[in-house]
Coordinates of C-alpha atoms in Angstrom, one line a residue:
M264 CA 0.1 0.1 0.1
N265 CA 2.6 2.3 0.6
G266 CA 3.8 1.8 -3.0
H267 CA 1.9 3.8 -5.7
S268 CA -1.6 2.7 -5.0
S269 CA -5.1 3.3 -6.4
M270 CA -7.0 2.5 -3.3
H271 CA -10.0 4.0 -2.5
P272 CA -11.3 5.3 1.1
Q273 CA -14.0 2.5 1.1
D274 CA -11.0 0.0 1.1
F275 CA -9.1 2.0 3.3
K276 CA -9.0 1.4 7.4
V277 CA -8.2 4.0 9.8
A278 CA -7.6 3.1 13.7
I279 CA -7.4 6.1 16.1
V280 CA -5.8 5.2 19.5
G281 CA -7.6 7.6 21.9
G282 CA -11.2 8.7 22.1
G283 CA -10.7 12.2 23.7
I284 CA -11.0 15.8 21.8
G285 CA -8.4 15.3 19.3
G286 CA -9.2 11.6 18.3
L287 CA -12.8 12.5 17.9
T288 CA -12.1 15.4 16.0
C289 CA -9.9 13.8 14.1
A290 CA -12.6 11.1 13.2
L291 CA -14.9 13.8 12.1
S292 CA -12.3 15.4 9.8
L293 CA -11.3 12.2 8.0
A294 CA -15.2 11.2 7.4
Q295 CA -15.7 14.8 6.0
H296 CA -12.6 15.0 4.1
C297 CA -12.6 11.2 2.5
P298 CA -16.6 9.9 2.5
G299 CA -16.7 6.2 2.8
I300 CA -13.5 5.8 4.8
Q301 CA -13.4 3.1 7.4
I302 CA -12.8 4.5 11.4
D303 CA -12.5 2.8 14.3
V304 CA -11.8 4.6 17.4
Y305 CA -10.1 2.8 20.2
E306 CA -10.8 4.1 23.9
Q307 CA -9.4 2.4 27.0
A308 CA -11.8 3.8 29.3
P309 CA -15.1 2.2 29.7
Q310 CA -16.9 5.1 28.1
Y311 CA -16.3 8.1 26.2
K312 CA -15.5 10.7 29.1
E313 CA -13.1 13.5 29.8
I314 CA -11.3 13.7 32.7
G315 CA -10.8 17.0 34.2
A316 CA -12.5 20.6 33.7
G317 CA -12.5 23.6 31.7
V318 CA -10.9 24.2 28.4
G319 CA -10.5 26.9 26.4
I320 CA -10.8 26.5 22.5
G321 CA -9.2 29.6 20.5
V322 CA -11.4 31.1 17.5
N323 CA -8.3 29.2 15.2
A324 CA -9.7 25.9 16.5
A325 CA -13.5 27.2 16.7
K326 CA -13.3 27.8 13.0
I327 CA -12.8 24.4 12.4
L328 CA -15.4 22.7 14.6
H329 CA -17.7 25.0 12.4
R330 CA -16.4 23.8 9.3
L331 CA -16.8 20.0 10.5
G332 CA -20.4 20.8 11.4
V333 CA -20.2 21.0 15.4
G334 CA -19.6 24.8 15.9
K335 CA -23.3 25.7 16.7
E336 CA -23.5 22.9 19.4
A337 CA -20.1 24.0 20.6
N338 CA -21.3 27.4 20.9
A339 CA -24.4 26.4 22.9
I340 CA -22.3 24.6 26.0
S341 CA -20.0 27.5 25.9
G342 CA -19.2 30.4 28.6
E343 CA -19.8 34.1 27.8
R344 CA -16.6 35.9 28.5
N345 CA -18.4 39.5 27.3
N346 CA -16.0 39.9 24.4
I347 CA -13.0 39.7 26.6
H348 CA -10.5 36.9 26.4
R349 CA -8.9 37.5 29.6
T350 CA -8.4 40.6 32.0
S351 CA -5.0 40.2 34.1
R352 CA -5.3 42.0 37.5
R353 CA -3.0 42.7 40.8
W354 CA -2.8 39.8 43.2
D355 CA -3.2 42.0 46.4
N356 CA -6.1 44.4 45.2
G357 CA -7.5 43.4 41.7
E358 CA -6.6 46.5 40.0
E359 CA -6.2 45.8 36.2
I360 CA -2.7 45.1 34.6
V361 CA -3.7 44.3 31.1
T362 CA -7.1 43.5 29.1
I363 CA -6.9 41.2 26.2
D364 CA -10.0 41.2 24.1
A365 CA -11.7 39.0 21.7
G366 CA -10.8 40.6 18.9
F367 CA -10.8 37.5 16.4
D368 CA -14.2 36.5 17.0
K369 CA -16.6 36.9 14.0
G370 CA -20.1 36.3 14.4
E371 CA -20.9 32.7 15.3
I372 CA -17.2 31.9 15.1
R373 CA -15.6 32.8 18.2
Q374 CA -13.6 31.6 21.3
L375 CA -15.1 29.1 23.5
S376 CA -15.1 28.1 27.4
V377 CA -16.2 24.9 27.5
H378 CA -16.7 22.0 29.8
R379 CA -14.1 19.2 28.7
A380 CA -16.9 16.4 29.1
E381 CA -19.6 18.6 27.4
L382 CA -17.4 19.4 24.4
L383 CA -16.2 15.4 24.0
D384 CA -20.0 14.8 24.0
V385 CA -20.9 17.0 21.2
L386 CA -18.2 15.3 19.2
Y387 CA -19.3 11.6 20.4
Q388 CA -23.0 12.5 19.5
A389 CA -21.6 13.9 16.0
I390 CA -20.3 11.0 15.3
K391 CA -22.8 8.5 16.3
R392 CA -25.6 10.6 14.4
R393 CA -23.6 10.5 11.4
E394 CA -22.9 6.7 11.6
I395 CA -18.9 7.7 10.5
A396 CA -16.9 5.6 13.0
T397 CA -16.9 2.7 15.0
L398 CA -16.6 3.5 18.3
H399 CA -14.6 1.0 20.7
T400 CA -14.2 1.1 24.6
N401 CA -11.9 -0.7 27.1
K402 CA -9.5 -1.3 24.5
R403 CA -6.0 -0.1 25.9
C404 CA -3.2 -0.5 23.3
I405 CA 0.2 -2.3 24.7
D406 CA 1.8 -2.8 21.4
I407 CA 1.8 -2.1 17.7
K408 CA 3.5 -4.0 14.8
D409 CA 4.7 -3.4 11.2
L410 CA 3.1 -5.9 8.9
G411 CA 4.3 -4.0 6.0
D412 CA 1.2 -2.8 4.1
K413 CA -0.6 -2.6 7.1
V414 CA -0.3 -1.8 11.1
E415 CA -1.5 -4.5 13.7
I416 CA -2.4 -3.1 17.1
S417 CA -2.4 -5.4 20.1
F418 CA -4.8 -4.3 23.2
Q419 CA -4.5 -5.5 26.5
D420 CA -7.8 -7.5 26.6
G421 CA -6.1 -9.9 24.1
T422 CA -7.4 -8.9 21.0
T423 CA -5.5 -7.3 17.9
S424 CA -7.2 -5.2 14.9
T425 CA -5.6 -4.3 11.6
A426 CA -5.2 -0.6 9.6
N427 CA -4.0 1.0 6.8
L428 CA -3.1 3.9 8.9
L429 CA -2.9 4.3 12.7
V430 CA -3.5 7.6 14.5
G431 CA -1.8 7.7 18.0
C432 CA -3.6 10.3 20.1
D433 CA -3.4 8.5 23.3
G434 CA -2.6 11.6 25.4
I435 CA 0.7 12.5 27.1
H436 CA 1.3 9.0 28.4
S437 CA 1.1 7.6 24.7
Q438 CA 1.7 4.2 24.4
I439 CA 2.1 4.8 20.6
R440 CA 4.6 7.5 20.9
A441 CA 6.7 5.1 23.2
R442 CA 7.0 2.9 20.7
F443 CA 9.5 5.1 18.7
V444 CA 10.3 7.9 21.2
P445 CA 11.2 7.6 24.8
D446 CA 9.0 9.7 27.3
H447 CA 11.1 11.8 29.7
P448 CA 9.0 14.2 31.4
R449 CA 10.4 16.8 33.3
Y450 CA 9.2 19.0 36.4
S451 CA 8.2 22.2 35.1
G452 CA 8.6 24.2 38.4
R453 CA 4.9 24.7 39.1
I454 CA 1.8 23.0 40.7
A455 CA -1.7 23.5 39.4
Y456 CA -4.9 23.2 41.8
R457 CA -8.0 22.9 40.0
G458 CA -11.8 23.1 40.8
L459 CA -15.2 24.3 39.8
L460 CA -17.9 26.2 41.3
K461 CA -21.4 27.2 40.9
L462 CA -21.2 30.8 39.1
K463 CA -24.3 31.7 40.9
D464 CA -22.4 31.2 44.3
A465 CA -20.0 34.3 42.7
E466 CA -22.4 36.3 41.2
A467 CA -23.0 38.7 44.7
F468 CA -19.5 39.3 45.0
W469 CA -18.1 39.5 41.7
P470 CA -17.1 43.1 40.9
F471 CA -15.6 42.9 37.2
N472 CA -17.6 42.8 33.9
S473 CA -16.0 39.6 32.6
Y474 CA -15.7 36.1 34.4
A475 CA -12.7 35.7 32.7
V476 CA -9.9 37.1 34.9
S477 CA -6.4 36.0 36.2
W478 CA -4.6 37.5 39.2
L479 CA -0.8 37.8 39.0
A480 CA 1.7 37.6 41.6
K481 CA 5.5 36.8 41.5
D482 CA 5.7 33.0 41.7
K483 CA 1.6 32.5 41.5
H484 CA -1.1 33.2 39.6
F485 CA -4.8 32.2 40.0
L486 CA -7.2 31.8 37.1
V487 CA -11.0 31.8 36.3
F488 CA -13.2 31.6 33.3
P489 CA -16.6 30.5 32.7
I490 CA -17.7 27.4 31.2
S491 CA -21.3 25.7 30.7
Q492 CA -23.2 28.6 29.7
N493 CA -22.2 30.5 32.6
K494 CA -23.6 27.8 35.1
T495 CA -20.1 27.0 36.1
L496 CA -16.9 29.0 37.4
N497 CA -13.8 27.0 36.2
V498 CA -10.7 27.8 38.4
V499 CA -7.1 26.9 38.1
A500 CA -4.4 28.2 40.8
F501 CA -0.8 27.8 40.0
V502 CA 2.1 27.6 42.5
T503 CA 5.8 27.8 41.9
K504 CA 7.5 24.8 44.1
S505 CA 10.7 23.2 44.3
L506 CA 10.7 19.7 43.5
E507 CA 11.7 18.9 47.0
E508 CA 8.5 20.3 48.1
L509 CA 6.1 18.2 45.8
G510 CA 6.7 14.5 48.0
D511 CA 4.6 12.2 46.0
L512 CA 2.7 14.5 44.0
K513 CA 2.0 13.0 40.5
E514 CA 1.3 14.1 36.9
S515 CA -2.4 12.9 37.4
W516 CA -6.0 14.4 36.9
T517 CA -7.2 12.4 39.8
S518 CA -4.6 13.8 42.5
S519 CA -6.0 16.0 45.0
A520 CA -5.6 18.2 48.2
P521 CA -7.4 19.8 51.1
R522 CA -8.9 23.1 50.0
A523 CA -7.1 24.4 53.3
D524 CA -4.0 23.8 51.2
L525 CA -5.1 26.2 48.8
E526 CA -6.6 29.0 51.1
K527 CA -3.1 28.9 52.8
E528 CA -1.5 29.4 49.4
Y529 CA -3.9 32.3 48.4
E530 CA -4.2 34.0 52.1
G531 CA -4.0 37.9 52.2
W532 CA -5.0 38.1 47.9
D533 CA -7.6 40.3 46.6
P534 CA -10.7 39.2 48.4
T535 CA -12.5 38.1 45.4
V536 CA -9.9 35.3 45.0
E537 CA -10.4 34.5 48.8
K538 CA -14.2 34.2 48.2
I539 CA -13.7 32.2 45.1
I540 CA -11.5 29.4 46.9
K541 CA -14.2 29.4 49.8
C542 CA -17.1 28.6 47.0
M543 CA -15.0 25.6 46.0
K544 CA -15.5 21.8 46.9
P545 CA -13.5 20.5 49.9
N546 CA -11.1 18.7 48.1
P547 CA -9.8 20.5 44.9
G548 CA -7.5 18.8 42.2
K549 CA -3.9 19.2 42.5
W550 CA -0.9 18.0 40.4
R551 CA 2.6 18.5 39.1
L552 CA 3.1 20.3 35.7
N553 CA 5.7 18.2 33.8
D554 CA 7.2 19.3 30.6
R555 CA 8.3 17.6 27.9
E556 CA 11.2 17.9 25.1
L557 CA 10.1 18.6 21.5
I558 CA 9.9 15.7 19.4
P559 CA 11.3 15.9 15.9
Q560 CA 9.2 13.3 14.0
W561 CA 5.4 12.4 13.9
T562 CA 5.2 9.9 11.3
F563 CA 6.5 6.3 11.3
M564 CA 6.3 3.0 9.9
E565 CA 6.8 4.6 6.2
G566 CA 3.9 7.0 6.9
K567 CA 1.4 4.2 8.2
T568 CA 1.4 5.5 12.3
V569 CA 1.2 9.2 13.2
L570 CA 1.1 11.2 16.3
L571 CA -1.4 13.6 17.2
G572 CA -2.5 15.9 20.1
D573 CA -0.8 15.7 23.3
A574 CA 0.8 12.6 21.9
A575 CA 2.2 14.7 19.4
H576 CA 2.9 17.9 21.3
A577 CA 2.2 18.2 25.2
M578 CA 2.3 21.5 26.5
L579 CA 2.0 23.4 29.6
P580 CA -1.4 25.0 30.0
H581 CA -0.6 28.5 30.2
Q582 CA -1.7 29.6 27.0
G583 CA -4.9 27.3 27.1
S584 CA -4.3 26.3 23.4
G585 CA -3.4 22.3 23.8
A586 CA -6.9 21.3 22.8
G587 CA -7.0 23.7 19.9
H588 CA -3.9 22.3 18.3
A589 CA -5.2 19.2 18.7
I590 CA -8.2 20.1 16.4
E591 CA -5.9 21.7 14.0
D592 CA -4.0 18.3 13.9
G593 CA -7.1 16.3 13.2
Y594 CA -8.3 18.6 10.4
I595 CA -4.9 19.1 8.7
L596 CA -4.6 15.0 8.6
G597 CA -8.4 15.0 7.2
R598 CA -6.8 17.1 4.4
A599 CA -3.6 15.4 3.9
L600 CA -5.5 12.0 3.5
Q601 CA -8.1 13.6 1.0
D602 CA -5.4 14.4 -1.2
Y603 CA -3.8 11.0 -0.8
F604 CA -7.0 9.5 -2.6
R605 CA -7.0 12.4 -5.1
D606 CA -3.5 11.3 -6.3
P607 CA -2.8 7.6 -6.2
S608 CA 0.4 7.9 -7.7
R609 CA 1.9 9.0 -4.7
P610 CA 2.7 6.7 -1.5
L611 CA 0.9 7.2 1.7
S612 CA 4.2 8.5 3.3
I613 CA 4.4 11.4 1.3
W614 CA 1.1 13.0 2.5
T615 CA 1.4 12.0 6.3
L616 CA 4.8 13.8 5.8
V617 CA 3.2 16.7 4.7
Y618 CA 0.4 16.7 7.7
Q619 CA 3.8 16.6 10.0
N620 CA 5.5 19.4 7.9
V621 CA 2.4 21.7 8.5
R622 CA 1.6 20.8 11.9
L623 CA 4.7 20.3 13.8
P624 CA 6.1 23.6 13.6
R625 CA 3.2 25.5 14.9
A626 CA 2.5 23.2 17.5
Q627 CA 6.1 23.1 18.6
K628 CA 5.9 27.0 18.8
A629 CA 3.0 26.6 20.8
Q630 CA 5.2 24.3 23.3
I631 CA 7.9 27.0 23.7
T632 CA 5.6 29.9 24.0
S633 CA 3.2 28.0 26.4
R634 CA 6.5 27.7 28.7
Q635 CA 7.6 31.2 28.3
A636 CA 4.0 32.5 29.0
G637 CA 4.3 30.8 32.5
D638 CA 7.1 32.9 33.2
V639 CA 5.6 36.1 32.4
Y640 CA 2.5 35.6 34.4
E641 CA 4.7 34.9 37.5
M642 CA 7.5 37.3 36.6
Q643 CA 10.3 34.9 36.2
G644 CA 13.2 35.1 34.0
K645 CA 15.7 37.8 32.9
D646 CA 13.5 40.5 31.8
F647 CA 12.0 40.3 35.7
E648 CA 15.4 40.0 37.6
G649 CA 16.0 42.5 40.6
L650 CA 12.4 44.3 39.6
S651 CA 10.0 45.1 42.3
Y652 CA 6.2 43.6 41.5
D653 CA 5.2 47.3 40.5
D654 CA 8.0 47.6 38.3
C655 CA 7.2 44.2 36.5
L656 CA 3.7 45.0 35.7
P657 CA 4.1 47.5 32.5
I658 CA 6.5 44.5 31.2
V659 CA 4.0 42.0 31.7
A660 CA 0.9 43.8 29.8
D661 CA 3.5 44.2 26.8
K662 CA 4.3 40.7 26.7
L663 CA 0.7 39.6 26.8
K664 CA -0.9 42.2 24.7
D665 CA -0.2 40.5 21.7
R666 CA 0.7 37.2 22.9
M667 CA -1.9 35.1 21.4
R668 CA -2.4 36.9 17.8
W669 CA -0.3 34.2 16.0
V670 CA -2.4 31.6 17.2
W671 CA -6.1 33.2 16.7
G672 CA -5.1 34.7 13.4
G673 CA -3.4 31.7 12.1
D674 CA -4.5 30.4 8.5
I675 CA -3.8 26.3 8.8
D676 CA -5.2 26.0 5.3
A677 CA -3.1 28.6 3.8
E678 CA -0.3 26.9 5.6
Y679 CA -1.5 23.4 4.1
E680 CA -1.5 24.7 0.6
A681 CA 1.8 26.3 0.7
M682 CA 3.4 23.2 2.2
V683 CA 1.9 21.4 -0.6
L684 CA 3.3 23.5 -3.5
H685 CA 6.6 23.8 -1.7
S686 CA 6.8 20.1 -1.7
R687 CA 6.0 20.3 -5.7
L688 CA 3.0 18.1 -5.2
V689 CA 0.9 20.6 -7.2
N690 CA 2.0 23.6 -9.3
S691 CA 1.1 27.3 -8.6
D692 CA -2.5 26.5 -10.3
G693 CA -3.1 23.9 -7.8
V694 CA -2.8 21.1 -10.6
S695 CA -0.9 17.8 -9.5
V696 CA 2.5 17.3 -10.8
K697 CA 5.0 14.4 -10.6
S698 CA 7.3 14.1 -7.7
N699 CA 9.6 11.9 -6.2
G700 CA 9.3 13.2 -2.6
I701 CA 9.3 16.0 -0.3
K702 CA 11.6 18.6 -0.3
T703 CA 13.0 19.9 2.8
D704 CA 15.0 22.7 2.4

């Protein structure tokens, strides 16, 4: 199959390992771009359910959800930020440092603040309704094998399956990635507390015109934003800690701590912060934030296996764009596979490499800038050395005001088309031309 092929979508089987936001978006994109293609999604859990709470979806990714026909449903579960992306405020009195508006929103295509589980259900229901994929549960991948023209996937329950293309989107602890790239997580220097509260419990004391707010201090910051049609307020509180202070704290969504620990960390902060914490449940989530090295390759086994989402580019949460980049991955993989079927003279490996070459630079830029954003929020690094808190604030405002412009304003369709042209797969008129491979210079 990896030679020149006349295979049609109806004869082509895709196995998506991982049924999270990235995996289900990928299924929707493949089905839309390649009608009739056979798709199996393998989720290791007993049901399709996201662990965690709120997630931001930038307008760049929201645009894709609309193209895939689920934008209206995604809008219906979003919180309302009142045309503000986020206001950053002083930790001690809540005075404004800088406000970033939602300037890239256009009508129905706008930034989203959603509960992960609710967004996953939107994707899941669309797949079920359209009958475009077989959705499996209790399927934990433990090994994969190259069979030449296909990939064999082995599961913990003793079963196996084969596919023409394997998409590994099984998260930060990806078994697919581990087959090719060792995982060396390293502690980022921060921990995070996470929780939810009913937004109505905060309405009486809320002093601002938007519920998308972060409070910034040296070595700590506290973030809230609304989800679930403004029924719920999502809370994430970040604290710089030495490795020695962590004890046995793990990189896990299921770790928790007494609320008293959080109250102590933010004692003396702006009264709004202290009131928010008191409205949270008794045991908020608590986990260590690990970082990972950038990996230089996402496609393996002569193009028959690709990585997507956190499996390819796990990133720190400080820009809130990880889920959006997984959505972009799935969309571009759909476009690449569509072009593979349009031009049977070229092997699959050409088109999965196009997918990698389009997505990897943008995702890795997000990984790097997410690290940098954490330092800005907590006024760490050489730009802030030796400065008082008040002297840091103008620098923070300057670094944040245009920080997300490249993410929200990106045109990934143009990036894809430019890569195809650069790779000499089409000419400037969009007509397929002969090529033996992909230029990399």
